[in-house]
PDB file of C-alpha atoms in Angstrom:
ATOM      1  CA  MET W  20      99.504 127.229  79.259  1.00  0.00           C
ATOM      2  CA  HIS W  21      97.891 124.519  76.861  1.00  0.00           C
ATOM      3  CA  PHE W  22      94.817 125.043  75.197  1.00  0.00           C
ATOM      4  CA  PHE W  23      94.698 121.984  72.999  1.00  0.00           C
ATOM      5  CA  PHE W  24      95.676 118.455  73.990  1.00  0.00           C
ATOM      6  CA  ASN W  25      97.587 116.305  72.089  1.00  0.00           C
ATOM      7  CA  LYS W  26      96.286 112.948  70.904  1.00  0.00           C
ATOM      8  CA  LYS W  27      98.480 110.958  73.367  1.00  0.00           C
ATOM      9  CA  GLY W  28      97.595 113.182  76.394  1.00  0.00           C
ATOM     10  CA  GLU W  29      93.939 112.921  75.714  1.00  0.00           C
ATOM     11  CA  THR W  30      94.034 109.290  75.071  1.00  0.00           C
ATOM     12  CA  ASN W  31      95.852 108.771  78.554  1.00  0.00           C
ATOM     13  CA  LYS W  32      93.451 110.846  80.165  1.00  0.00           C
ATOM     14  CA  ASN W  33      90.526 108.780  78.753  1.00  0.00           C
ATOM     15  CA  LEU W  34      92.280 105.629  79.704  1.00  0.00           C
ATOM     16  CA  ILE W  35      92.801 106.875  83.254  1.00  0.00           C
ATOM     17  CA  GLU W  36      89.149 107.979  83.720  1.00  0.00           C
ATOM     18  CA  GLN W  37      87.952 104.482  82.517  1.00  0.00           C
ATOM     19  CA  ILE W  38      90.214 102.730  84.947  1.00  0.00           C
ATOM     20  CA  ILE W  39      89.244 104.952  87.835  1.00  0.00           C
ATOM     21  CA  LEU W  40      85.502 104.386  87.118  1.00  0.00           C
ATOM     22  CA  GLU W  41      85.951 100.593  86.726  1.00  0.00           C
ATOM     23  CA  LYS W  42      88.102 100.281  89.724  1.00  0.00           C
ATOM     24  CA  TYR W  43      86.547 102.752  92.188  1.00  0.00           C
ATOM     25  CA  ASN W  44      85.419 100.472  94.813  1.00  0.00           C
ATOM     26  CA  GLN W  45      88.557  98.618  94.763  1.00  0.00           C
ATOM     27  CA  TYR W  46      90.148 101.794  95.352  1.00  0.00           C
ATOM     28  CA  TYR W  47      87.852 102.840  98.151  1.00  0.00           C
ATOM     29  CA  CYS W  48      88.318  99.369  99.729  1.00  0.00           C
ATOM     30  CA  LEU W  49      92.125  99.835  99.779  1.00  0.00           C
ATOM     31  CA  ALA W  50      91.847 103.203 101.129  1.00  0.00           C
ATOM     32  CA  TYR W  51      89.254 102.188 103.851  1.00  0.00           C
ATOM     33  CA  SER W  52      91.442  99.188 104.826  1.00  0.00           C
ATOM     34  CA  TYR W  53      94.179 101.911 105.805  1.00  0.00           C
ATOM     35  CA  VAL W  54      91.889 104.645 107.476  1.00  0.00           C
ATOM     36  CA  HIS W  55      88.885 102.871 108.809  1.00  0.00           C
ATOM     37  CA  ASN W  56      86.633 105.925 108.001  1.00  0.00           C
ATOM     38  CA  GLU W  57      84.186 106.192 105.015  1.00  0.00           C
ATOM     39  CA  ALA W  58      84.669 109.982 104.674  1.00  0.00           C
ATOM     40  CA  ASP W  59      88.247 109.678 104.625  1.00  0.00           C
ATOM     41  CA  ALA W  60      88.611 106.857 102.303  1.00  0.00           C
ATOM     42  CA  TYR W  61      86.238 108.583  99.825  1.00  0.00           C
ATOM     43  CA  ASP W  62      88.410 111.647 100.044  1.00  0.00           C
ATOM     44  CA  ILE W  63      91.674 109.763  99.283  1.00  0.00           C
ATOM     45  CA  VAL W  64      89.902 108.275  96.462  1.00  0.00           C
ATOM     46  CA  GLN W  65      89.014 111.405  95.064  1.00  0.00           C
ATOM     47  CA  ASN W  66      92.528 113.137  95.794  1.00  0.00           C
ATOM     48  CA  GLY W  67      94.026 110.148  94.068  1.00  0.00           C
ATOM     49  CA  ALA W  68      91.626 110.248  90.976  1.00  0.00           C
ATOM     50  CA  TYR W  69      92.250 113.883  90.694  1.00  0.00           C
ATOM     51  CA  LYS W  70      96.203 113.436  90.730  1.00  0.00           C
ATOM     52  CA  ALA W  71      95.873 110.680  88.240  1.00  0.00           C
ATOM     53  CA  LEU W  72      93.630 112.654  86.032  1.00  0.00           C
ATOM     54  CA  LYS W  73      95.928 115.739  86.301  1.00  0.00           C
ATOM     55  CA  GLY W  74      99.106 113.859  85.591  1.00  0.00           C
ATOM     56  CA  SER W  75      97.822 111.641  83.014  1.00  0.00           C
ATOM     57  CA  HIS W  76     100.274 113.333  80.642  1.00  0.00           C
ATOM     58  CA  ALA W  77     103.078 111.815  82.487  1.00  0.00           C
ATOM     59  CA  LEU W  78     101.882 108.428  81.750  1.00  0.00           C
ATOM     60  CA  LYS W  79     104.617 106.885  79.423  1.00  0.00           C
ATOM     61  CA  LYS W  80     103.199 103.328  78.893  1.00  0.00           C
ATOM     62  CA  PRO W  81      99.429 103.043  78.707  1.00  0.00           C
ATOM     63  CA  GLU W  82      99.866  99.240  79.158  1.00  0.00           C
ATOM     64  CA  TYR W  83     100.853 100.107  82.846  1.00  0.00           C
ATOM     65  CA  ALA W  84      97.881 102.750  83.254  1.00  0.00           C
ATOM     66  CA  GLU W  85      96.075 100.471  85.993  1.00  0.00           C
ATOM     67  CA  THR W  86      99.455  99.794  87.797  1.00  0.00           C
ATOM     68  CA  TRP W  87     100.149 103.664  87.752  1.00  0.00           C
ATOM     69  CA  VAL W  88      96.864 104.682  89.270  1.00  0.00           C
ATOM     70  CA  TYR W  89      96.988 102.129  91.770  1.00  0.00           C
ATOM     71  CA  ARG W  90     100.517 103.418  92.972  1.00  0.00           C
ATOM     72  CA  ILE W  91      98.914 107.067  93.125  1.00  0.00           C
ATOM     73  CA  MET W  92      95.988 105.595  95.224  1.00  0.00           C
ATOM     74  CA  LEU W  93      98.362 103.844  97.293  1.00  0.00           C
ATOM     75  CA  ASN W  94     100.633 106.898  97.840  1.00  0.00           C
ATOM     76  CA  GLU W  95      97.505 108.788  98.864  1.00  0.00           C
ATOM     77  CA  CYS W  96      96.816 106.321 101.737  1.00  0.00           C
ATOM     78  CA  PHE W  97     100.353 106.812 102.781  1.00  0.00           C
ATOM     79  CA  ARG W  98     100.302 110.541 102.521  1.00  0.00           C
ATOM     80  CA  TYR W  99      97.056 110.489 104.531  1.00  0.00           C
ATOM     81  CA  LEU W 100      98.705 108.330 107.388  1.00  0.00           C
ATOM     82  CA  LYS W 101     101.386 110.679 107.752  1.00  0.00           C
ATOM     83  CA  GLN W 102      99.520 113.864 108.160  1.00  0.00           C
ATOM     84  CA  PRO W 103      98.793 115.045 111.824  1.00  0.00           C
ATOM     85  CA  LYS W 104      95.436 113.611 113.038  1.00  0.00           C
ATOM     86  CA  LEU W 105      92.811 116.245 113.775  1.00  0.00           C
ATOM     87  CA  LEU W 106      89.631 115.303 115.855  1.00  0.00           C
ATOM     88  CA  SER W 107      86.306 116.068 114.296  1.00  0.00           C
ATOM     89  CA  TYR W 108      82.827 115.793 115.666  1.00  0.00           C
ATOM     90  CA  GLU W 109      82.041 112.903 113.550  1.00  0.00           C
ATOM     91  CA  SER W 110      85.265 110.887 114.527  1.00  0.00           C
ATOM     92  CA  ILE W 111      84.191 111.481 118.280  1.00  0.00           C
ATOM     93  CA  GLN W 112      80.926 110.136 117.506  1.00  0.00           C
ATOM     94  CA  ASP W 113      82.283 107.248 115.774  1.00  0.00           C
ATOM     95  CA  GLU W 114      84.731 106.231 118.691  1.00  0.00           C
ATOM     96  CA  ASN W 115      81.995 106.426 121.250  1.00  0.00           C
ATOM     97  CA  LYS W 116      79.033 104.936 119.327  1.00  0.00           C
ATOM     98  CA  GLY W 117      80.949 102.637 116.723  1.00  0.00           C
ATOM     99  CA  GLU W 118      80.340 103.309 112.958  1.00  0.00           C
ATOM    100  CA  LEU W 119      77.439 105.276 111.863  1.00  0.00           C
ATOM    101  CA  GLY W 120      77.259 103.328 108.547  1.00  0.00           C
ATOM    102  CA  TYR W 121      77.835  99.829 107.682  1.00  0.00           C
ATOM    103  CA  ILE W 122      80.409  98.749 105.266  1.00  0.00           C
ATOM    104  CA  ASP W 123      80.317  95.733 103.519  1.00  0.00           C
ATOM    105  CA  ASN W 124      83.736  94.815 102.291  1.00  0.00           C
ATOM    106  CA  ALA W 125      86.292  92.210 102.526  1.00  0.00           C
ATOM    107  CA  TYR W 126      87.828  94.080 105.401  1.00  0.00           C
ATOM    108  CA  GLU W 127      85.495  93.913 108.127  1.00  0.00           C
ATOM    109  CA  ASN W 128      86.811  91.081 110.284  1.00  0.00           C
ATOM    110  CA  ILE W 129      87.832  93.271 113.371  1.00  0.00           C
ATOM    111  CA  GLU W 130      90.662  90.895 114.529  1.00  0.00           C
ATOM    112  CA  LEU W 131      92.110  90.645 111.319  1.00  0.00           C
ATOM    113  CA  GLN W 132      91.794  94.338 110.613  1.00  0.00           C
ATOM    114  CA  GLN W 133      93.612  95.028 114.029  1.00  0.00           C
ATOM    115  CA  ALA W 134      96.351  92.464 113.140  1.00  0.00           C
ATOM    116  CA  LEU W 135      96.832  94.043 109.778  1.00  0.00           C
ATOM    117  CA  ASP W 136      97.304  97.418 111.490  1.00  0.00           C
ATOM    118  CA  SER W 137     100.033  96.082 113.721  1.00  0.00           C
ATOM    119  CA  LEU W 138     101.996  95.874 110.159  1.00  0.00           C
ATOM    120  CA  SER W 139     103.854  98.650 108.708  1.00  0.00           C
ATOM    121  CA  ALA W 140     102.422 100.387 105.969  1.00  0.00           C
ATOM    122  CA  GLN W 141     104.562  98.836 103.431  1.00  0.00           C
ATOM    123  CA  ASP W 142     103.928  95.330 104.899  1.00  0.00           C
ATOM    124  CA  LYS W 143     100.145  95.879 105.108  1.00  0.00           C
ATOM    125  CA  ALA W 144     100.268  96.990 101.389  1.00  0.00           C
ATOM    126  CA  VAL W 145     101.774  93.800 100.267  1.00  0.00           C
ATOM    127  CA  ILE W 146      99.227  91.963 102.413  1.00  0.00           C
ATOM    128  CA  ILE W 147      96.361  93.794 101.129  1.00  0.00           C
ATOM    129  CA  LEU W 148      97.584  93.705  97.401  1.00  0.00           C
ATOM    130  CA  ARG W 149      98.278  90.037  97.490  1.00  0.00           C
ATOM    131  CA  PHE W 150      95.127  88.463  99.488  1.00  0.00           C
ATOM    132  CA  PHE W 151      92.316  91.136  99.256  1.00  0.00           C
ATOM    133  CA  GLU W 152      93.077  92.363  95.779  1.00  0.00           C
ATOM    134  CA  ASP W 153      94.340  89.095  94.481  1.00  0.00           C
ATOM    135  CA  ARG W 154      97.711  90.733  92.772  1.00  0.00           C
ATOM    136  CA  LYS W 155     100.747  88.782  91.701  1.00  0.00           C
ATOM    137  CA  LEU W 156     104.044  89.272  93.290  1.00  0.00           C
ATOM    138  CA  GLU W 157     105.266  90.706  90.048  1.00  0.00           C
ATOM    139  CA  GLU W 158     102.445  93.205  89.956  1.00  0.00           C
ATOM    140  CA  ILE W 159     102.646  94.001  93.833  1.00  0.00           C
ATOM    141  CA  ALA W 160     106.645  94.622  93.225  1.00  0.00           C
ATOM    142  CA  GLU W 161     105.711  97.105  90.269  1.00  0.00           C
ATOM    143  CA  ILE W 162     103.264  98.979  92.239  1.00  0.00           C
ATOM    144  CA  LEU W 163     105.477  99.336  95.279  1.00  0.00           C
ATOM    145  CA  GLU W 164     108.486  99.830  93.100  1.00  0.00           C
ATOM    146  CA  GLU W 165     110.299  97.320  94.842  1.00  0.00           C
ATOM    147  CA  ASN W 166     112.255  93.953  93.769  1.00  0.00           C
ATOM    148  CA  VAL W 167     110.015  90.847  93.462  1.00  0.00           C
ATOM    149  CA  SER W 168     112.463  89.214  96.017  1.00  0.00           C
ATOM    150  CA  THR W 169     111.813  92.234  98.624  1.00  0.00           C
ATOM    151  CA  VAL W 170     108.128  91.587  98.242  1.00  0.00           C
ATOM    152  CA  LYS W 171     108.408  87.724  98.862  1.00  0.00           C
ATOM    153  CA  SER W 172     110.334  88.233 102.011  1.00  0.00           C
ATOM    154  CA  ARG W 173     107.788  91.185 103.199  1.00  0.00           C
ATOM    155  CA  LEU W 174     104.810  88.964 102.297  1.00  0.00           C
ATOM    156  CA  TYR W 175     106.722  86.081 104.507  1.00  0.00           C
ATOM    157  CA  ARG W 176     107.484  88.171 107.413  1.00  0.00           C
ATOM    158  CA  SER W 177     104.170  89.738 107.494  1.00  0.00           C
ATOM    159  CA  MET W 178     102.383  86.599 107.227  1.00  0.00           C
ATOM    160  CA  LYS W 179     104.481  85.244 110.112  1.00  0.00           C
ATOM    161  CA  LYS W 180     103.646  88.124 112.335  1.00  0.00           C
ATOM    162  CA  LEU W 181      99.909  88.129 111.454  1.00  0.00           C
ATOM    163  CA  TYR W 182      99.921  84.593 112.494  1.00  0.00           C
ATOM    164  CA  HIS W 183     101.653  85.334 115.743  1.00  0.00           C
ATOM    165  CA  VAL W 184      99.189  88.089 116.338  1.00  0.00           C
ATOM    166  CA  LEU W 185      96.030  86.297 115.451  1.00  0.00           C
ATOM    167  CA  ALA W 186      97.218  83.200 117.445  1.00  0.00           C
ATOM    168  CA  THR W 187      97.895  85.343 120.567  1.00  0.00           C
ATOM    169  CA  ASP W 188      94.247  86.814 120.265  1.00  0.00           C
ATOM    170  CA  ILE W 189      92.864  83.600 119.792  1.00  0.00           C
ATOM    171  CA  ASN W 190      94.847  82.275 122.846  1.00  0.00           C
ATOM    172  CA  GLN W 191      93.847  85.259 125.006  1.00  0.00           C
ATOM    173  CA  GLY W 192      90.190  84.754 124.178  1.00  0.00           C
ATOM    174  CA  ILE W 193      90.130  81.426 125.153  1.00  0.00           C
ATOM    175  CA  ALA W 194      91.819  82.027 128.359  1.00  0.00           C
ATOM    176  CA  GLY W 195      89.301  84.715 128.991  1.00  0.00           C
ATOM    177  CA  LEU W 196      86.532  82.407 128.267  1.00  0.00           C
ATOM    178  CA  ASN W 197      87.791  79.737 130.485  1.00  0.00           C
ATOM    179  CA  ASN W 198      88.018  82.319 133.267  1.00  0.00           C
ATOM    180  CA  GLY W 199      84.683  83.403 132.773  1.00  0.00           C
ATOM    181  CA  MET W 200      83.307  79.962 132.951  1.00  0.00           C
ATOM    182  CA  GLU W 201      85.322  79.319 136.006  1.00  0.00           C
ATOM    183  CA  ASP W 202      84.039  82.261 137.792  1.00  0.00           C
ATOM    184  CA  LYS W 203      80.054  81.665 136.645  1.00  0.00           C
ATOM    185  CA  TYR W 204      80.116  77.793 137.263  1.00  0.00           C
ATOM    186  CA  GLY W 205      82.953  77.296 139.815  1.00  0.00           C
ATOM    187  CA  LEU W 206      84.915  74.972 137.447  1.00  0.00           C
TER     188      LEU W 206
END
């Protein structure tokens, strides 16, 4: 057991703490985009922050600290999604009555959120990192620990799938609107 931190370990911990405080809302939005539940998103971010601070001594290159923390948060999202789902009183209320609290974030478009949910976790991560978090392809590759070419192909494939899912939703909506007008007005 260590009672004294070395200078590097303490410096890393301070750096990680600063990053978590600065980017907390961004991490929350990331988690919320995966779990669609306020409390679960907060839990994911708290667990990720704890793991990042606890493992700060393992950070070898401080210049990659932000990417390192982001990867931890993303892994926490994936870990949460793999857990068996337990129903709680709050989740049942949310399903029956809608969200109890209002969340103002970039992920609130319901059709887009449903389309994003149709993607695999890795493909969804690429879309979120690129378009919602405005990350460069090189950063995304580093965060996901993949080649840039793999990230590019995931991005292209995911965009194509999103286009088809959203186009289908729009066409079904238009068809439903037309049927409703025909019924109502005898057109």
